[in-house]
XYZ file of C-alpha atoms in Angstrom:
647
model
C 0.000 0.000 0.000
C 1.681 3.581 -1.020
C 1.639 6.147 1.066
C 1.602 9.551 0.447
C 4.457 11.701 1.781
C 4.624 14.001 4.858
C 3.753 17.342 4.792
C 6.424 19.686 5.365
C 6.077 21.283 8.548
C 5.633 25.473 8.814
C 7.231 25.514 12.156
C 10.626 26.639 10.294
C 8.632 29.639 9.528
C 6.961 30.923 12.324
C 10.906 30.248 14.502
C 11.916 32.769 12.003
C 8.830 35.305 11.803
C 9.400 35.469 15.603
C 13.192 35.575 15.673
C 12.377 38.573 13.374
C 10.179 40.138 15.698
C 12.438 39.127 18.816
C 15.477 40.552 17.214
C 13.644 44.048 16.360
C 12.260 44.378 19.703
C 15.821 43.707 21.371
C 17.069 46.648 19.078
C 14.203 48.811 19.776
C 15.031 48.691 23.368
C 18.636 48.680 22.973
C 18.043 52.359 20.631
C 15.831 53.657 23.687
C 18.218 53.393 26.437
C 20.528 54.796 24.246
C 18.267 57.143 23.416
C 17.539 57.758 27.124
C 21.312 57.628 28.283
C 22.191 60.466 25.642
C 19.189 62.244 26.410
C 19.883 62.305 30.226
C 24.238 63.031 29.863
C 24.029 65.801 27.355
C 24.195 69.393 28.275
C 20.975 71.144 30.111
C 17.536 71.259 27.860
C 16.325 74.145 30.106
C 18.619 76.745 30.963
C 17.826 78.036 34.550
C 20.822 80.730 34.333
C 18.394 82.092 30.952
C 15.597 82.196 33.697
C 17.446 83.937 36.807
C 18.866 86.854 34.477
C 14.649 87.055 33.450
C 13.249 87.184 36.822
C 14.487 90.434 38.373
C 13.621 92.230 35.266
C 11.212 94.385 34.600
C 9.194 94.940 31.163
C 8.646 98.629 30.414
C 5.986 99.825 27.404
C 7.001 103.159 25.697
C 5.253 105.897 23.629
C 6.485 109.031 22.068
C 5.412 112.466 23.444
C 4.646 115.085 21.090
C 8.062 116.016 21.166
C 9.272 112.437 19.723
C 10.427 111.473 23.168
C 10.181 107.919 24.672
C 7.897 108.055 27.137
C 7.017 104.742 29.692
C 3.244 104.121 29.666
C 3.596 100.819 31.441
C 6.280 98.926 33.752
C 5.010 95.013 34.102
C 6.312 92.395 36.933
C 9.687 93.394 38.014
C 12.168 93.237 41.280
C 8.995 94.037 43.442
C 6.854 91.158 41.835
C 9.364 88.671 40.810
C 12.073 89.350 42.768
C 14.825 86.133 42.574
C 16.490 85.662 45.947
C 19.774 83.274 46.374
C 19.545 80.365 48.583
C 21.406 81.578 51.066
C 18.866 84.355 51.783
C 15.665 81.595 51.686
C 15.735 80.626 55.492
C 16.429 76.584 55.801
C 13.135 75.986 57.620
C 11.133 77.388 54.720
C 13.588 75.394 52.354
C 12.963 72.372 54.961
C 8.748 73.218 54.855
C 8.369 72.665 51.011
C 10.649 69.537 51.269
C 8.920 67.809 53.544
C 5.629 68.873 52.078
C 6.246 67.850 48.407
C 9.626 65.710 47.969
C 10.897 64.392 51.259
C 13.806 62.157 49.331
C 14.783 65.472 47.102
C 18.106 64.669 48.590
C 18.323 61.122 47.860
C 17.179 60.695 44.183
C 18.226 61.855 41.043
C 15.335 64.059 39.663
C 12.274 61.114 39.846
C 11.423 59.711 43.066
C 10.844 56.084 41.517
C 9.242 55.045 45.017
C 6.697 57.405 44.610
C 6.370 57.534 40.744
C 5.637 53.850 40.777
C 2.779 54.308 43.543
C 1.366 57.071 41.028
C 1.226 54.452 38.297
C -1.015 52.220 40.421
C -2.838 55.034 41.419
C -3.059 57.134 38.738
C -2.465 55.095 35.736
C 0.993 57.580 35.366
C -1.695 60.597 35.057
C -0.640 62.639 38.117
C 1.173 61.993 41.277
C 4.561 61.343 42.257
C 6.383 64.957 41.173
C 9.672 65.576 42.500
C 11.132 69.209 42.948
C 12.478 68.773 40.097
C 9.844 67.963 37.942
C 7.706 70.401 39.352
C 10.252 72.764 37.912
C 10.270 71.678 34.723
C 6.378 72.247 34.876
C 6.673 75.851 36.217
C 9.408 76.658 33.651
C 7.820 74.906 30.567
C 3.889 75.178 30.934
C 3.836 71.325 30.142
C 1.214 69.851 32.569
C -1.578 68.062 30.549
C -2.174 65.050 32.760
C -0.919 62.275 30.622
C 1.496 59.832 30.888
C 3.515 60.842 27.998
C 3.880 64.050 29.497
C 4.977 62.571 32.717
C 7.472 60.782 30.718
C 8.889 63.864 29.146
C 8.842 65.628 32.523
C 10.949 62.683 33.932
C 13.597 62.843 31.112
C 13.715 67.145 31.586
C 13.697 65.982 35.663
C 16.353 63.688 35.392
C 18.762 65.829 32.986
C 18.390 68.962 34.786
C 19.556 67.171 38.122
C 22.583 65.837 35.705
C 23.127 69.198 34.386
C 22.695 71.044 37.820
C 23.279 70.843 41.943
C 20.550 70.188 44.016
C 20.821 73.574 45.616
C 20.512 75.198 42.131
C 17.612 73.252 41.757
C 16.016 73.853 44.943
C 16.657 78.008 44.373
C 15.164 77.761 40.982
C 12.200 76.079 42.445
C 11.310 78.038 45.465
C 12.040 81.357 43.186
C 9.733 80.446 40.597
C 6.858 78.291 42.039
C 3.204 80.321 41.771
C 2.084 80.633 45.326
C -1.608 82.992 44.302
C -2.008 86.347 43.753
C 0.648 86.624 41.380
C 3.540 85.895 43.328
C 5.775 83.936 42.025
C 8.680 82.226 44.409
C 8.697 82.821 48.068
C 10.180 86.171 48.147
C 7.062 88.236 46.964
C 5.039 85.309 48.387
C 6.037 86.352 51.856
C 5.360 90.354 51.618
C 2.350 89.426 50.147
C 0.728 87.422 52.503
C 2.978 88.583 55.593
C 4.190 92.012 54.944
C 7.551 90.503 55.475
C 11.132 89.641 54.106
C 12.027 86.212 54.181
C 14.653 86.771 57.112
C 11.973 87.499 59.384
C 9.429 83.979 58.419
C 8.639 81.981 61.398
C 8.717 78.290 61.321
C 4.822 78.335 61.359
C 5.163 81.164 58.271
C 6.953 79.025 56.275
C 4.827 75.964 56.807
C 2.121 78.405 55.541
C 3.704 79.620 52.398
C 4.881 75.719 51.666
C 1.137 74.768 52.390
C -0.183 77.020 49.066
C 1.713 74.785 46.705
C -1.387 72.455 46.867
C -3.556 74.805 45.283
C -2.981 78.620 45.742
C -6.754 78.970 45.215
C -8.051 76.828 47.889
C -5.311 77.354 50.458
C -3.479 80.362 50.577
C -4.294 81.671 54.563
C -5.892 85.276 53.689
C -8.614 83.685 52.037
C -9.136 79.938 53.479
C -7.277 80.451 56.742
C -8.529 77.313 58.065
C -8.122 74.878 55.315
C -4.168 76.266 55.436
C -4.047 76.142 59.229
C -4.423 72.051 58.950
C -1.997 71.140 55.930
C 0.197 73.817 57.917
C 0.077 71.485 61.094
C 0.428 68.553 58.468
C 3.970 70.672 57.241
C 5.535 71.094 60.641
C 4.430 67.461 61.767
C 6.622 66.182 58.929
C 9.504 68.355 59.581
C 9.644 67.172 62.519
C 9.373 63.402 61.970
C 11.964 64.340 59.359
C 14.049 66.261 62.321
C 13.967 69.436 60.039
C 12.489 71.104 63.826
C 12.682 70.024 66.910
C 9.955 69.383 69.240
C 9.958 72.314 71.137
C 10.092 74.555 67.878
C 7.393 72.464 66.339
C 5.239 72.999 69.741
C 5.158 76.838 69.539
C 5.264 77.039 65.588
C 1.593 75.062 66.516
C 0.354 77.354 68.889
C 1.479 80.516 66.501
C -1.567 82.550 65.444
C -0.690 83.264 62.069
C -1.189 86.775 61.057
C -1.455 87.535 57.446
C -1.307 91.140 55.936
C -4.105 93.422 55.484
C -5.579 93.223 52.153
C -6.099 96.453 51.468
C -5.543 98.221 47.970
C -2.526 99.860 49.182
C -0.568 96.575 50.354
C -2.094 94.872 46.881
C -0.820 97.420 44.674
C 3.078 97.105 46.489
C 3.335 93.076 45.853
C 0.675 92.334 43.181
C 1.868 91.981 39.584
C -1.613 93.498 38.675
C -2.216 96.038 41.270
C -1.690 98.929 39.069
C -4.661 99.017 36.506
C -3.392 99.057 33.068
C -5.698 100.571 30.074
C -6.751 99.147 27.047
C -3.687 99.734 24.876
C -1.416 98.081 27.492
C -3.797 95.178 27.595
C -3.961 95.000 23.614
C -0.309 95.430 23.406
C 0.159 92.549 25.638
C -2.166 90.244 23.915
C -0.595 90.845 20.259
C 3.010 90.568 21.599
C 2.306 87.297 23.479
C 0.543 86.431 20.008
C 3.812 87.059 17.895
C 5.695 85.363 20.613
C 4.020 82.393 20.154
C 4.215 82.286 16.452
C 7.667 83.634 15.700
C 8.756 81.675 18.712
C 6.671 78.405 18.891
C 6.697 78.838 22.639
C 3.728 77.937 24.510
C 1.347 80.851 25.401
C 2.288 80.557 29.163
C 6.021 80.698 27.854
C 5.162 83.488 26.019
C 3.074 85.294 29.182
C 6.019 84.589 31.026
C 8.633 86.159 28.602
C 6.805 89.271 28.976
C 6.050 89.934 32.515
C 9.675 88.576 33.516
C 11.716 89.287 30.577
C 12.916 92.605 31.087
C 11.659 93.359 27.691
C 11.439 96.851 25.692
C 8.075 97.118 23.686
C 7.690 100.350 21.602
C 3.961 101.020 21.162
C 2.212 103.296 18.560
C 0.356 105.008 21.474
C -0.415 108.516 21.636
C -0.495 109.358 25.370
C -2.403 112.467 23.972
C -5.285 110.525 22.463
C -5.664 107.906 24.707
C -5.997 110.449 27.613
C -8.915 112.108 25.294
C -10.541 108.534 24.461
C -10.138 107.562 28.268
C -11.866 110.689 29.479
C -15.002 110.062 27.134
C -15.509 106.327 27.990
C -15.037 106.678 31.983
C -17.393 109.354 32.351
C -20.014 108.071 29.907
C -19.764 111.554 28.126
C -22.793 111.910 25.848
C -24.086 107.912 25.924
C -27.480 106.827 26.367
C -28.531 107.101 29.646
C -31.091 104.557 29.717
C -30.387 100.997 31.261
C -31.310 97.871 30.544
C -32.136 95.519 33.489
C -30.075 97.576 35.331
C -27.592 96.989 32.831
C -25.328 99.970 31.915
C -24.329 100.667 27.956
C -21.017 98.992 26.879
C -19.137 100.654 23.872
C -15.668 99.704 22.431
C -13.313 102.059 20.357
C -9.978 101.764 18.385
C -8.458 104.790 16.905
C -5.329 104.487 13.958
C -3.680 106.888 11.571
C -3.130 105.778 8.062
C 0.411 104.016 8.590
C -1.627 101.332 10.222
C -0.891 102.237 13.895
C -3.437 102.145 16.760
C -2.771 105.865 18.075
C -5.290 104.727 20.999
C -8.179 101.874 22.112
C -11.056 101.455 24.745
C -12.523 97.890 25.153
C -15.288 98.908 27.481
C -17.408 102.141 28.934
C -16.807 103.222 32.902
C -13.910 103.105 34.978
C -11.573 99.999 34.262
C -11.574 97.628 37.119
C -8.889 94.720 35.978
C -5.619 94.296 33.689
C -6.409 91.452 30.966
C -10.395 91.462 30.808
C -12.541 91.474 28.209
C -11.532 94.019 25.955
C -14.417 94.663 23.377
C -11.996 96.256 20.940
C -10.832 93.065 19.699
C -12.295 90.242 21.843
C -15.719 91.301 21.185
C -17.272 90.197 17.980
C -20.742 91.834 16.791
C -22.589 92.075 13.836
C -21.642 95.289 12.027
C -25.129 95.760 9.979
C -25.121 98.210 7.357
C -21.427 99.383 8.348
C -20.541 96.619 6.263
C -22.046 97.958 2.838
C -18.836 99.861 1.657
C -16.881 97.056 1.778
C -19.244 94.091 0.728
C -20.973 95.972 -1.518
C -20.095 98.909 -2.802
C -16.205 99.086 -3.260
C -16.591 95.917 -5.570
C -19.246 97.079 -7.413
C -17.175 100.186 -8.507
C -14.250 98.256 -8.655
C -16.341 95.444 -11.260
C -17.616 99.025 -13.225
C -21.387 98.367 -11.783
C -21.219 101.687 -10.276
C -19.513 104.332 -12.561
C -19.983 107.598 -10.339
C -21.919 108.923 -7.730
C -24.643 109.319 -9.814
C -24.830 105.582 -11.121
C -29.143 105.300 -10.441
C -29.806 101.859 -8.251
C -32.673 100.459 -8.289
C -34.444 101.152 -4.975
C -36.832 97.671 -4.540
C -36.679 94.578 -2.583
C -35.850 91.185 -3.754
C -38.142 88.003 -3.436
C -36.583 85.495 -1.319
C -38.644 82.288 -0.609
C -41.466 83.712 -1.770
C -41.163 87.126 -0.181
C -40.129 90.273 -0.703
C -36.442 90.955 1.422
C -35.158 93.661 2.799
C -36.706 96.017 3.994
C -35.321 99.537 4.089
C -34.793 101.642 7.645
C -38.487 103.153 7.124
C -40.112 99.982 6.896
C -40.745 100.022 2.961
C -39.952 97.543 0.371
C -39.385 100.498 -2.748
C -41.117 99.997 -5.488
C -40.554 98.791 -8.928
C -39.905 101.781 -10.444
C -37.703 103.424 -8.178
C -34.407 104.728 -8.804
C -31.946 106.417 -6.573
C -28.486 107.520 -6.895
C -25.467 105.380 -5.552
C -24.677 108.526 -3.357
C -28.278 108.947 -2.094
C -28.528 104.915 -1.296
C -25.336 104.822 0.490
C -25.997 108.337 2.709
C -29.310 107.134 3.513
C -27.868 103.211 3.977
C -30.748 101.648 1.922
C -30.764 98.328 2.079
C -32.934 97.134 -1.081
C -30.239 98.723 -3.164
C -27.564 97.155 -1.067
C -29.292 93.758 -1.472
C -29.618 93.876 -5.482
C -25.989 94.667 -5.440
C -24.651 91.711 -3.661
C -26.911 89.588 -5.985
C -25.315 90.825 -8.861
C -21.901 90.315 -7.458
C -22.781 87.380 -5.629
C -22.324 86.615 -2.324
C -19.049 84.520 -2.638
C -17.457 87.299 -4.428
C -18.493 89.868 -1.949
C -17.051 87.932 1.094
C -14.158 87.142 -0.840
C -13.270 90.513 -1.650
C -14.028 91.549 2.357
C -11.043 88.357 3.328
C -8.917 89.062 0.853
C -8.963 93.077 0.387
C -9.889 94.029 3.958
C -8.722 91.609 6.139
C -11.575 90.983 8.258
C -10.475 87.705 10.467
C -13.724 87.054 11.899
C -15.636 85.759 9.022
C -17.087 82.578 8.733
C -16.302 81.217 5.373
C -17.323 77.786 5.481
C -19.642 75.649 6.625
C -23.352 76.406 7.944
C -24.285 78.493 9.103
C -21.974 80.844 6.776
C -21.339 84.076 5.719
C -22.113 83.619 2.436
C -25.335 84.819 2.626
C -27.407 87.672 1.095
C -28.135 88.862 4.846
C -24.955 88.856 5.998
C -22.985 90.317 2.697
C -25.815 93.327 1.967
C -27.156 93.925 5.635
C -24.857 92.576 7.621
C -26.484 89.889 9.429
C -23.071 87.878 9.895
C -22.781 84.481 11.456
C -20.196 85.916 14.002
C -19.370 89.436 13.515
C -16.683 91.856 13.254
C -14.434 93.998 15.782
C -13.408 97.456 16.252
C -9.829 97.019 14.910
C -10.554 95.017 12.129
C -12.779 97.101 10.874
C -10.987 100.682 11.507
C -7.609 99.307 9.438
C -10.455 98.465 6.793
C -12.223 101.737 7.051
C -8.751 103.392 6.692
C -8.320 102.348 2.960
C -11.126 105.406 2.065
C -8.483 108.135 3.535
C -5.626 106.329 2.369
C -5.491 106.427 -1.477
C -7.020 102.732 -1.309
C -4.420 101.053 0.661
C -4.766 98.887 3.118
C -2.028 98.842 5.783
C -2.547 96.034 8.761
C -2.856 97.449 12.004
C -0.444 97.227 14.905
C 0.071 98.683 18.264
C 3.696 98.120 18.680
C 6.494 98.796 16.778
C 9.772 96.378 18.253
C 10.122 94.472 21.237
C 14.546 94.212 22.312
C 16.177 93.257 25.405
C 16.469 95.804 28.184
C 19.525 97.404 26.527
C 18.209 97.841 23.047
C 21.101 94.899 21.533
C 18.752 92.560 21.019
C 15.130 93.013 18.623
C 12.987 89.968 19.511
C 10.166 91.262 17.297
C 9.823 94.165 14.993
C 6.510 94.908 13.141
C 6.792 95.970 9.969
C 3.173 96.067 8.700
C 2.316 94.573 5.419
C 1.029 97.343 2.591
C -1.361 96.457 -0.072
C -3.646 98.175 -2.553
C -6.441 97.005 -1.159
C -8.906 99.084 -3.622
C -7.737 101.595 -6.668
C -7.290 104.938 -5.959
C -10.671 106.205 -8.019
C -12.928 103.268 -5.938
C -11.549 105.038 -2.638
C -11.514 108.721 -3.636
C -15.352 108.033 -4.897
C -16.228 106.045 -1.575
C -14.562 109.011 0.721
C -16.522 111.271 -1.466
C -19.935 109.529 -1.011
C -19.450 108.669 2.445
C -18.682 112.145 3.513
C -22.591 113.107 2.947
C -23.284 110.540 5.463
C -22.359 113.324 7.850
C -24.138 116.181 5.825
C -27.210 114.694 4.942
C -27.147 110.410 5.851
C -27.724 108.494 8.909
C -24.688 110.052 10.424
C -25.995 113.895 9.959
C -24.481 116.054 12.303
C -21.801 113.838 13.348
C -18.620 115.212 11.604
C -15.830 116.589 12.948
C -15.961 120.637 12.790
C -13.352 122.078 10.647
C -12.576 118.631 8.759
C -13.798 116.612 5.919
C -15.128 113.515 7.441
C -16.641 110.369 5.663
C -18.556 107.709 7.771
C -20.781 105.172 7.659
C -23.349 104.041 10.528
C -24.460 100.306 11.244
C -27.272 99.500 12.698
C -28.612 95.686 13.044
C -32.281 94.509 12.279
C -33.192 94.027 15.629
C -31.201 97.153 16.908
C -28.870 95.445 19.360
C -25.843 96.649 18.152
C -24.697 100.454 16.827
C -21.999 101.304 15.031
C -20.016 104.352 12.981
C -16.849 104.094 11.336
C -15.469 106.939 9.367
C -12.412 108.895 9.700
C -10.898 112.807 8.958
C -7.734 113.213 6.844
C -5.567 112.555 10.512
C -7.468 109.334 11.647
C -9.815 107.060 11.529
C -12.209 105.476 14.160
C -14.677 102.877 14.423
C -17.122 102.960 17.714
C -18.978 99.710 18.446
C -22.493 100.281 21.347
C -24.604 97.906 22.375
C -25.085 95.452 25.209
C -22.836 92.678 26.578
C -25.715 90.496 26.772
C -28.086 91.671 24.091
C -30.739 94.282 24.169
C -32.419 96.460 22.179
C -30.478 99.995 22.263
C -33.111 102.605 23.030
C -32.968 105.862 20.719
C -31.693 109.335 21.671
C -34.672 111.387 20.857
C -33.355 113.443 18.250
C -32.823 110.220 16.434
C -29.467 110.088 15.915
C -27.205 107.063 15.945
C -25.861 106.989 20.034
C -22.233 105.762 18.200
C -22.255 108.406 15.777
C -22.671 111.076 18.346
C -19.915 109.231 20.767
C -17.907 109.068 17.445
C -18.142 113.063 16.749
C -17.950 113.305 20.848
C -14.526 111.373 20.637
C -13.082 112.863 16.947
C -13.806 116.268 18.281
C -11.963 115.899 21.202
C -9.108 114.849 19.792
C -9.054 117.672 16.855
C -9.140 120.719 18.668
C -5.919 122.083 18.063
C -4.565 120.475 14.525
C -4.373 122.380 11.635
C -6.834 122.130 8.819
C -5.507 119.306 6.342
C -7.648 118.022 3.414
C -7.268 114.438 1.802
């Protein structure tokens, strides 16, 4: 009987797939603790010298005076808010208290505690937990603390080569001068005249358990505001520096019984040891926001990095500001000169102005009506997004229709009647009438009295994709929404403008701009360089891009048209005396937000009214647009004394 023969076996095969794999996997982990070795042994990846030559340096803002002199507007952080102070002046028992309270082997280990990091991955699942000094460092100096194991990896190999790169008493001064301990006090030595009126020579045992006890969570237990809840992890402190035999009994009894008395809290003592005592205005606060903003693109650094930089790098920004102007905007928007006076569930007016000259610079900026209260809020000048209504007809509308050779001259007739949209007849103009069939206007007449029928058969004809191109691509405006739905690309928001989002006061003022300015459009910027304390080295320098935005015919016919806004439009009476002015007025359908942007042949200005949370604006009696009259209220203000100058 034959047989047939064996089959070959495929065990050959699978020894070798997994001799393959074994062999990879060998030389994966061989190339990782290389990887990690050379990582850990090669010089420092952060540089703490960089950040002790940053901390006792303060940031100074300049303008020019009239005169063309440099002028300080602004002095951020500083010695008095981030004041570095050498080890040798930290007493030991407040180096002892933040030992024993978050890294009681900081002596022992070589930048992870792997005791404690290894309880943390049981625990946590390697998502918190575990931080040494040392990697609490390297999250106050890099901003990287997303809960996430890969973080906590990184953080280990930054932990790890710092304490190869550094001594532990570097380490521990770097810490305890840079660790946030609440109200913007950052290391111990502005911690303690903050919250004890004190240097650190003259801390008590029980003060320094105090300070070390805000680490937790500055919020929660910093002992002006939740005495109580720091008294305890206080107690906790000193019990562990003593089973640690950082204090001896008797030292640990009396630091116990020590009623802790914190400083008053009064405006005076905030102002001396609070980074934001002093109450910036809104140009400091905008300049701050677009230089952290170039920082972090220029830079790549983190915005925290970027914060930091600025408060603590003894930095030299150069601002367009004129000290003049701002004064005169100031004035108008504290005192509420000529608003409405009516409120709103007891809700006062808001309002939000930016003010440039036709090289693009912000001479001056409010972000909110009445006296400001805090540095860094909302600042309605640029954070504040409304719709602009029919303030955005020059530039959706009209500029490309004379630019396309729809509109030939002023006198180019427009038909004055509504469309039909689904079936009915859209817009309607400020009267409440549709037109009529047979009704022709001229484009000056529609655009003075801000029709909106005529507005609406114009963006029809253009289309409303070509109109909100033109506004993204000629003017700039960075708040449009040019995709999805809901959209901008809509009849309502391109000839009325009902807009998805809105606009703000800057955008549209460098937009505006391009009718007094031959048609170019210049972007807009409040600072001119940012160097190093002594000038050697320019970390940023804006040089603002230039573009014909619009010919010089479409803007000398738009100034021309828009300046009988003021003499006969929705912005009668509104100019500025003794100077051309051109402006148009916005108002939305359901009259919750006011506008007028227009400028002279010195500057432009946009003004933005309405409410925070919307409301209908109520109407002055003589009918007037309220941000027209703050507009003339503000332009005249700051026009008294120049000389006449036409465009």
């Amino acid at each position: 009987m034959s047989t047939s023969p064996p089959a070959k076996t495929t065990y050959p095969l699978f020894r070798t797939l997994w001799q393959i794999i074994w062999r990879t996997l060998v030389l994966a982990v061989i190339f990782l603790v290389v990887f990690i070795a050379t990582y850990i042994h090669s010089g420092p990846k952060i540089n703490l010298a960089d950040y002790r030559k940053t901390q006792a340096q303060a940031t100074y803002l300049y303008a020019q005076d009239k005169g063309g002199k440099e002028i300080p507007i602004a002095r951020l952080h500083g010695e008095e808010n981030r004041e570095w102070a050498s080890l040798n002046q930290i007493p030991v028992p407040l180096q002892n208290a933040f030992i024993s309270l978050e890294d009681k082997r900081f002596y022992d280990h070589h930048g992870a505690d792997w005791i404690r990091t290894i309880a943390a991955l049981v625990k946590y699942r390697g998502s918190q937990g575990g931080s040494t000094i040392s990697q609490q460092l390297v999250k106050n100096l890099t901003a990287r603390n997303q809960s996430t194991a890969s973080r906590k990896l990184q953080e280990i190999l930054l932990a790890l080569n710092l304490e190869n790169n550094y001594s532990k008493d570097q380490i521990l001064e770097a810490y305890l001068n840079t660790i946030p301990l609440g109200y913007s006090c950052y290391g111990v030595k502005t911690a303690a005249a903050r919250y004890f009126d004190k240097p650190l020579s003259k801390l008590t045992p029980a003060e320094c358990a105090s300070l070390a006890s805000i680490t937790k969570a500055p919020a929660t237990y910093n002992p002006i505001q939740h005495p109580e809840k720091n008294r305890i992890r206080r107690n906790e402190c000193l019990a562990s520096m003593r089973k640690n035999q950082m204090l001896s009994e008797q030292d640990y009894q009396a630091a116990i019984l020590e009623p802790v008395q914190t400083a008053d809290i009064s405006v005076d003592t905030h102002k001396r040891y609070d980074a934001f005592g002093k109450v910036n205005n809104y140009f400091v606060d905008t300049v701050i926001d677009s230089v952290i903003h170039d920082f972090m693109t220029h830079y790549h650094l983190s915005k925290v990095e970027a914060t930091r930089r600025i408060y603590n790098g003894g930095l030299r920004i150069y601002t367009t500001e004129d000290p003049d102007i701002q004064a005169s905007l100031e004035h108008v928007y504290e005192n509420r000169i000529n608003f409405p006076k009516k409120k709103v569930s007891d809700k006062s007016i808001q309002s939000a102005c930016t003010i440039m000259n036709y090289d693009g610079e912000i001479v001056a900026t409010v972000g909110g009506a009445g006296k400001k209260k805090v540095n860094r809020g909302l600042n309605r000048a640029t954070q504040a997004v409304r719709s602009p209504g029919s303030a955005i007809k020059p530039l959706s509308v009209y500029s490309p229709a004379i630019e396309k050779g729809i509109i030939k001259s002023p006198d180019t007739k427009l038909r004055n009647y509504a469309l039909t949209v689904n079936g009915k007849k859209w817009p309607q103009n400020f009267n409440g009438s549709f037109g009529s069939p047979g009704s022709y206007v001229t484009t000056q007449y529609a655009l003075a009295q801000s029709l909106n029928t005529t507005a609406a058969r114009l963006a029809r004809k253009l289309t409303t994709k070509y109109c909100l191109q033109f506004l993204q691509t000629h003017f700039h405006l960075s708040t449009l929404v040019t995709s999805g739905h809901p959209s901008d690309n809509t009849l309502s928001a391109m000839a009325v403008g009902g807009m998805t989002k809105g606009v703000n006061t800057q955008d549209m003022c460098a937009a505006y701009c391009t009718f007094g300015n031959n048609g170019k459009y210049i972007s807009p910027h409040c600072y001119t360089r940012v160097t190093s304390y002594n000038g050697k080295h320019v970390y940023l320098e804006n040089k603002s891009d230039s573009e014909q935005a619009i010919s010089k015919h479409t803007a000398h016919m738009m100034n021309k048209m828009l300046q009988t806004v003021v003499t006969q439009g929705t912005g009668k009476g509104c100019g500025v005396k003794g100077f051309n002015t051109y402006m148009k007025t916005g108002t939305t359908s359901d009259v919750k937000d006011k506008w007028a942007c227009g400028g002279t042949p010195y500057y432009c200005a946009v003004v933005w009214l309405g409410y925070d949370q919307q409301a209908t604006i109520p109407s002055p009696r003589n009918g007037q647009n309220p941000a027209a009259i703050i507009f003339a209220t503000v332009m005249n203000s700051i026009h008294k004394n120049l000389p006449h100058r036409g465009f």
